[in-house]
Amino acid sequence: MTPTRIAMPDEIRAGQPFEVKTLITHPMETGRRPDPLGNPIPQNLITRFTCRLDGILAFEAALDTGVAANPYIAFLVSAERSGTLEFEWHGQHGFNVRETRAIRVV
Amino acid sequence: MTSVSLAGMLWPPLGVLGEGADWPPKRSLAQERSGFEFQSADTQALQLDDFANPGLLWVDRGKALWEKPSATDAPSCEGCHESAASSMAGAATRYPRHDAAAGGLINLTQRINRCRTEQQRQPELGYESYAMLALTALVAHQSKGLPFAVRIDGRNRPHFERGRAYFQQRRGQMNLACRHCHEQHAGRMMRGERLSQGHSNGYPTYRLEWQGLGSLHRRLRFCNQAIRAEPFDYGSAEYLDLELFLAWRAADLPIETPAVRR
């Protein structure tokens, strides 16, 4: 289980952008650091993050070696009606984490 | 200088130590300042952000482990202690403390392992393992905002005296004591880092350089290595004594766990 944190408002207004914040545990190894014995630590990155609203892409980010460990990604989304946000972190070595959250439009 | 040699002379004959001139002990810092104050504005903001503080990922994980059914037929942590928020409030402020079964000091991490092995009959968790850091962070987080309240008298006193002496004692190839960096030179830059007063009120702490959470003993090992001294083991008697002294020394500061440091 890879710990993630996701935060957003409990109630959302139709058509009004709201902030979604996400955090995930991941080393984001650049592949350029040596371990204490001097051997290179293999590269290990999250490369892509997506957020879909009822299946439709709402936000997307490409990540690379410039992003620190445990990436924090915050962005704005707007929705017309209640639905489901689906978050996906996709990375090297088969890394794939999926989380969903219901949103409530009032 | 005088205080260094004085401490060296006082130890080891603690058994014969009367209520001398340096007891109750006096703090050497005019004002305690948390390591937080020595961090950049960005790092401070990250610590204060109740969402983005990455140490909270460990606290969340700790909460999941707290609730998780034990692999044995024993109760979960929650099964005995109910909510961590109420049962563990203030617990971290009292550690390290003397423990009769251990015949010496134990800290919060070791107290948790005690419940793992005795109450849950599970194997010990590694001192610096992910699960142990997560549980320690969860429990210590419930004391956020409270000051340490450790006892230094009675059976804790010889441990306190040893920790205090250690803090003053020069060691390593560079022949430096804790106090040289964290009292004499606090506020100065050292290899890109601003030296703080070396307080323990944020542990386990998220260090950007570690890209993860680490224990106080991990920090102490780094400080020993920085002066090319042999580090002690995680959970060693030497670090427990030092941990007790550091908790007393930080008594005016609120616990910040999980702190964020460079």
Coordinates of C-alpha atoms in Angstrom, one line a residue:
Chain A
M1 CA 0.0 0.0 0.0
T2 CA 1.5 3.3 -1.0
P3 CA 0.3 6.1 1.2
T4 CA -1.3 9.1 -0.5
R5 CA -3.0 12.2 0.7
I6 CA -5.8 13.9 -1.2
A7 CA -7.7 17.0 -0.1
M8 CA -10.5 19.0 -1.7
P9 CA -13.5 20.9 -0.5
D10 CA -16.4 18.9 0.9
E11 CA -18.9 20.9 -1.2
I12 CA -18.3 22.2 -4.7
R13 CA -20.2 24.9 -6.7
A14 CA -21.2 24.0 -10.2
G15 CA -18.8 25.4 -12.7
Q16 CA -16.6 27.0 -10.1
P17 CA -12.9 25.9 -10.0
F18 CA -11.9 24.2 -6.8
E19 CA -8.4 23.2 -5.6
V20 CA -7.4 19.6 -5.4
K21 CA -4.2 18.8 -3.5
T22 CA -2.4 15.4 -3.7
L23 CA 0.7 14.0 -2.1
I24 CA 2.2 10.5 -2.6
T25 CA 5.1 8.6 -1.0
H26 CA 7.7 8.0 -3.7
P27 CA 11.6 8.3 -3.7
M28 CA 11.8 10.0 -7.1
E29 CA 15.3 8.7 -7.6
T30 CA 17.1 10.6 -10.3
G31 CA 19.5 7.8 -11.2
R32 CA 22.4 10.2 -10.6
R33 CA 22.9 9.6 -6.9
P34 CA 25.4 7.1 -5.5
D35 CA 24.5 4.9 -2.5
P36 CA 26.8 5.0 0.6
L37 CA 29.1 2.5 -1.1
G38 CA 29.5 4.6 -4.3
N39 CA 27.2 2.4 -6.5
P40 CA 24.7 4.3 -8.5
I41 CA 21.1 4.1 -7.2
P42 CA 18.9 3.1 -10.1
Q43 CA 16.5 5.7 -11.5
N44 CA 13.0 5.3 -10.1
L45 CA 10.5 8.0 -11.0
I46 CA 6.8 8.7 -11.2
T47 CA 6.5 9.9 -14.8
R48 CA 2.9 10.7 -15.2
F49 CA 0.0 11.9 -13.0
T50 CA -3.6 12.1 -14.2
C51 CA -6.9 13.2 -12.7
R52 CA -10.1 12.2 -14.5
L53 CA -13.6 13.4 -13.7
D54 CA -16.0 10.6 -14.6
G55 CA -13.5 9.2 -17.0
I56 CA -12.7 12.5 -18.8
L57 CA -9.1 13.8 -18.3
A58 CA -9.3 16.9 -16.1
F59 CA -5.6 17.4 -15.3
E60 CA -2.4 15.8 -16.3
A61 CA 1.3 16.3 -15.4
A62 CA 4.6 14.9 -16.6
L63 CA 7.1 14.4 -13.9
D64 CA 10.9 14.0 -14.2
T65 CA 14.2 14.1 -12.3
G66 CA 13.5 17.7 -11.2
V67 CA 10.7 16.7 -8.9
A68 CA 11.6 16.0 -5.2
A69 CA 10.7 12.9 -3.4
N70 CA 7.1 12.5 -2.2
P71 CA 5.6 14.7 -5.0
Y72 CA 3.0 17.3 -4.0
I73 CA 0.7 18.2 -6.9
A74 CA -2.0 20.8 -6.5
F75 CA -4.3 22.0 -9.3
L76 CA -7.8 23.4 -10.1
V77 CA -10.7 21.5 -11.5
S78 CA -14.3 22.5 -12.1
A79 CA -17.3 20.2 -12.3
E80 CA -20.9 20.8 -13.4
R81 CA -22.4 17.9 -11.4
S82 CA -21.5 15.4 -8.7
G83 CA -19.3 12.6 -9.8
T84 CA -16.0 10.7 -9.2
L85 CA -12.5 12.0 -9.5
E86 CA -9.9 9.3 -10.3
F87 CA -6.3 9.9 -9.6
E88 CA -3.5 7.9 -11.1
W89 CA 0.3 8.0 -10.5
H90 CA 2.2 6.1 -13.1
G91 CA 5.9 5.4 -13.0
Q92 CA 8.9 3.3 -13.8
H93 CA 9.3 -0.3 -12.6
G94 CA 5.6 -0.9 -12.9
F95 CA 4.6 1.7 -10.4
N96 CA 0.9 2.4 -10.6
V97 CA -1.3 3.8 -7.9
R98 CA -5.0 4.6 -8.3
E99 CA -7.3 6.4 -5.9
T100 CA -10.8 7.7 -6.3
R101 CA -12.8 10.3 -4.5
A102 CA -16.5 11.3 -4.8
I103 CA -17.2 15.0 -5.3
R104 CA -20.4 16.6 -4.3
V105 CA -21.7 19.6 -6.3
V106 CA -24.3 21.7 -4.4
Chain B
M1 CA 35.5 25.5 29.1
T2 CA 35.3 25.2 32.9
S3 CA 31.9 23.5 32.6
V4 CA 33.4 20.9 30.3
S5 CA 36.1 19.7 32.7
L6 CA 33.7 20.0 35.6
A7 CA 31.2 17.6 33.9
G8 CA 34.1 15.3 33.1
M9 CA 35.1 15.2 36.8
L10 CA 31.6 14.7 38.0
W11 CA 31.2 11.5 36.0
P12 CA 31.3 8.6 36.8
P13 CA 31.0 8.7 40.6
L14 CA 27.4 9.6 40.5
G15 CA 26.5 7.4 43.4
V16 CA 28.4 9.8 45.7
L17 CA 27.0 12.9 44.1
G18 CA 25.3 15.1 46.7
E19 CA 22.8 17.8 45.9
G20 CA 25.8 19.8 44.7
A21 CA 26.0 23.3 43.3
D22 CA 24.9 22.2 39.8
W23 CA 21.7 20.5 41.0
P24 CA 19.0 21.2 40.0
P25 CA 20.8 21.7 36.7
K26 CA 20.7 25.0 34.9
R27 CA 20.2 25.4 31.2
S28 CA 23.1 26.9 29.3
L29 CA 21.1 28.6 26.6
A30 CA 19.8 32.0 27.3
Q31 CA 16.8 31.3 25.1
E32 CA 15.7 28.0 23.5
R33 CA 15.0 28.3 19.8
S34 CA 13.5 25.5 17.8
G35 CA 15.3 24.2 14.8
F36 CA 12.3 25.5 12.9
E37 CA 13.5 29.1 13.3
F38 CA 16.8 28.2 11.5
Q39 CA 15.0 26.9 8.4
S40 CA 14.3 28.7 5.2
A41 CA 10.9 30.3 4.7
D42 CA 10.0 27.5 2.2
T43 CA 10.9 24.7 4.6
Q44 CA 8.9 26.4 7.4
A45 CA 5.9 26.8 5.1
L46 CA 6.1 23.1 4.2
Q47 CA 6.1 22.1 7.9
L48 CA 3.2 24.3 8.7
D49 CA 1.0 23.2 5.8
D50 CA -1.4 20.7 7.4
F51 CA -1.8 19.0 4.0
A52 CA 1.5 19.1 2.3
N53 CA 3.9 18.4 5.2
P54 CA 5.3 15.2 3.8
G55 CA 5.8 13.8 7.3
L56 CA 2.0 13.5 7.5
L57 CA 2.2 10.6 5.0
W58 CA 3.9 8.7 7.8
V59 CA 1.4 9.8 10.4
D60 CA -1.4 8.6 8.0
R61 CA 0.4 5.3 7.6
G62 CA 0.8 5.0 11.4
K63 CA -2.9 5.5 11.8
A64 CA -3.7 2.7 9.3
L65 CA -1.3 0.4 11.3
W66 CA -2.9 1.5 14.6
E67 CA -6.2 0.3 13.3
K68 CA -4.9 -2.8 11.5
P69 CA -5.9 -6.1 13.1
S70 CA -2.9 -7.9 14.6
A71 CA -1.6 -10.9 12.7
T72 CA -1.9 -12.8 15.9
D73 CA -5.3 -13.2 17.7
A74 CA -4.3 -10.3 19.9
P75 CA -6.1 -6.9 19.6
S76 CA -4.9 -4.1 17.3
C77 CA -3.3 -1.0 19.0
E78 CA -6.8 0.5 18.7
G79 CA -8.4 -2.5 20.3
C80 CA -6.6 -1.7 23.6
H81 CA -6.0 2.0 23.4
E82 CA -9.0 3.2 21.3
S83 CA -8.4 6.4 19.5
A84 CA -4.7 7.6 19.4
A85 CA -5.9 11.2 19.5
S86 CA -7.2 10.8 23.1
S87 CA -5.2 7.9 24.6
M88 CA -1.8 9.0 23.3
A89 CA -2.1 12.8 23.9
G90 CA 0.9 13.8 25.9
A91 CA 2.5 10.3 25.9
A92 CA 5.6 11.4 23.9
T93 CA 6.3 14.2 26.4
R94 CA 7.3 11.7 29.1
Y95 CA 9.9 9.7 27.1
P96 CA 12.6 8.6 27.5
R97 CA 11.7 7.2 31.0
H98 CA 13.0 4.7 33.3
D99 CA 11.6 1.2 32.8
A100 CA 12.0 -1.5 35.5
A101 CA 11.8 -4.4 33.0
A102 CA 14.5 -2.9 30.8
G103 CA 16.6 -1.9 33.8
G104 CA 17.2 1.5 32.2
L105 CA 15.7 4.1 30.0
I106 CA 13.3 3.3 27.1
N107 CA 12.1 5.8 24.6
L108 CA 8.7 6.0 22.8
T109 CA 9.8 3.8 19.9
Q110 CA 10.9 1.1 22.3
R111 CA 7.7 1.5 24.3
I112 CA 5.7 0.8 21.1
N113 CA 7.9 -2.2 20.4
R114 CA 7.1 -3.5 23.9
C115 CA 3.4 -3.5 23.1
R116 CA 4.2 -5.2 19.8
T117 CA 6.0 -8.1 21.4
E118 CA 4.3 -8.4 24.8
Q119 CA 0.7 -7.4 24.1
Q120 CA 0.5 -8.5 20.5
R121 CA 3.1 -11.3 20.5
Q122 CA 4.5 -10.1 17.2
P123 CA 8.1 -9.8 16.2
E124 CA 9.8 -6.5 17.0
L125 CA 9.7 -3.8 14.3
G126 CA 13.1 -2.6 13.1
Y127 CA 14.0 0.7 14.9
E128 CA 14.3 2.7 11.7
S129 CA 11.7 0.7 9.7
Y130 CA 8.9 2.3 7.8
A131 CA 6.3 0.8 10.1
M132 CA 8.1 1.8 13.3
L133 CA 8.7 5.4 12.1
A134 CA 5.0 5.6 11.1
L135 CA 3.8 4.4 14.5
T136 CA 6.2 6.6 16.4
A137 CA 5.2 9.6 14.3
L138 CA 1.5 8.9 14.9
V139 CA 2.0 8.7 18.7
A140 CA 4.4 11.7 18.9
H141 CA 2.1 13.8 16.7
Q142 CA -0.6 13.5 19.4
S143 CA 1.7 15.6 21.6
K144 CA 2.2 18.4 19.0
G145 CA 2.1 21.8 20.7
L146 CA 3.0 20.3 24.2
P147 CA 6.4 20.8 25.8
F148 CA 8.5 17.8 27.0
A149 CA 7.9 16.8 30.6
V150 CA 10.6 14.2 31.3
R151 CA 11.8 13.4 34.8
I152 CA 15.5 13.8 35.5
D153 CA 15.5 13.0 39.2
G154 CA 15.3 9.6 40.9
R155 CA 16.3 6.7 38.8
N156 CA 16.5 8.9 35.7
R157 CA 19.2 11.1 37.2
P158 CA 22.3 9.0 36.4
H159 CA 21.1 8.8 32.8
F160 CA 20.5 12.5 32.7
E161 CA 24.0 13.2 34.1
R162 CA 25.5 10.9 31.5
G163 CA 23.6 12.6 28.7
R164 CA 24.6 16.0 29.9
A165 CA 28.3 15.0 30.1
Y166 CA 28.1 13.5 26.7
F167 CA 26.8 16.8 25.3
Q168 CA 29.9 18.6 26.7
Q169 CA 32.5 16.0 25.8
R170 CA 34.8 16.5 22.8
R171 CA 35.0 13.4 20.5
G172 CA 35.9 12.2 17.1
Q173 CA 38.8 13.1 14.8
M174 CA 37.6 16.7 14.8
N175 CA 37.5 16.8 18.6
L176 CA 34.2 18.6 18.9
A177 CA 31.4 18.4 21.4
C178 CA 27.7 18.8 20.7
R179 CA 27.8 22.1 22.4
H180 CA 30.5 23.5 20.1
C181 CA 28.2 23.3 17.1
H182 CA 24.8 23.7 18.8
E183 CA 25.6 26.3 21.4
Q184 CA 28.8 28.2 20.5
H185 CA 28.1 28.2 16.8
A186 CA 24.3 28.1 16.6
G187 CA 23.2 30.4 13.8
R188 CA 26.4 30.0 11.7
M189 CA 26.5 28.2 8.4
M190 CA 28.2 24.8 8.1
R191 CA 28.4 23.1 4.7
G192 CA 25.3 24.8 3.4
E193 CA 23.3 24.2 6.6
R194 CA 22.5 26.7 9.3
L195 CA 23.5 25.3 12.6
S196 CA 20.5 25.2 15.0
Q197 CA 20.6 24.7 18.8
G198 CA 20.2 20.9 18.2
H199 CA 16.8 20.4 19.7
S200 CA 14.9 17.2 19.6
N201 CA 11.3 18.5 19.6
G202 CA 10.5 17.6 16.0
Y203 CA 11.2 13.9 15.9
P204 CA 10.6 11.8 13.9
T205 CA 11.4 14.5 11.4
Y206 CA 11.1 14.8 7.7
R207 CA 14.4 15.8 6.3
L208 CA 14.5 17.0 2.7
E209 CA 18.0 15.5 2.4
W210 CA 16.8 12.1 3.6
Q211 CA 13.7 12.5 1.4
G212 CA 11.9 10.8 4.2
L213 CA 11.2 10.6 7.8
G214 CA 14.0 9.7 10.3
S215 CA 14.4 9.1 14.0
L216 CA 16.3 11.3 16.5
H217 CA 18.9 8.5 16.7
R218 CA 19.4 8.6 13.0
R219 CA 20.1 12.4 13.3
L220 CA 22.5 11.8 16.2
R221 CA 24.4 9.2 14.1
F222 CA 24.8 11.9 11.4
C223 CA 26.1 14.4 14.0
N224 CA 28.6 11.8 15.3
Q225 CA 29.8 11.1 11.7
A226 CA 30.1 14.8 10.9
I227 CA 32.9 15.0 13.4
R228 CA 34.3 11.6 12.4
A229 CA 33.3 9.9 15.6
E230 CA 32.0 6.4 15.8
P231 CA 28.2 6.5 15.9
F232 CA 26.3 4.4 18.4
D233 CA 23.5 2.0 17.5
Y234 CA 19.9 2.9 17.2
G235 CA 18.3 2.6 20.6
S236 CA 21.7 2.3 22.4
A237 CA 22.0 3.3 26.0
E238 CA 24.3 6.2 25.1
Y239 CA 21.7 7.7 22.8
L240 CA 18.9 7.2 25.3
D241 CA 20.9 9.1 27.9
L242 CA 21.5 11.9 25.4
E243 CA 17.8 11.8 24.4
L244 CA 16.8 12.4 28.0
F245 CA 19.2 15.3 28.3
L246 CA 18.0 16.8 25.0
A247 CA 14.3 16.5 26.1
W248 CA 15.1 18.3 29.3
R249 CA 17.1 20.9 27.4
A250 CA 14.2 21.5 24.9
A251 CA 11.6 21.8 27.7
D252 CA 10.4 25.3 26.7
L253 CA 9.7 24.3 23.2
P254 CA 6.5 22.8 21.8
I255 CA 6.7 19.4 20.2
E256 CA 6.4 19.8 16.4
T257 CA 6.3 16.2 15.1
P258 CA 6.5 15.8 12.2
A259 CA 8.9 18.7 11.8
V260 CA 10.4 19.4 8.3
R261 CA 14.1 20.2 8.1
R262 CA 16.6 20.7 5.3

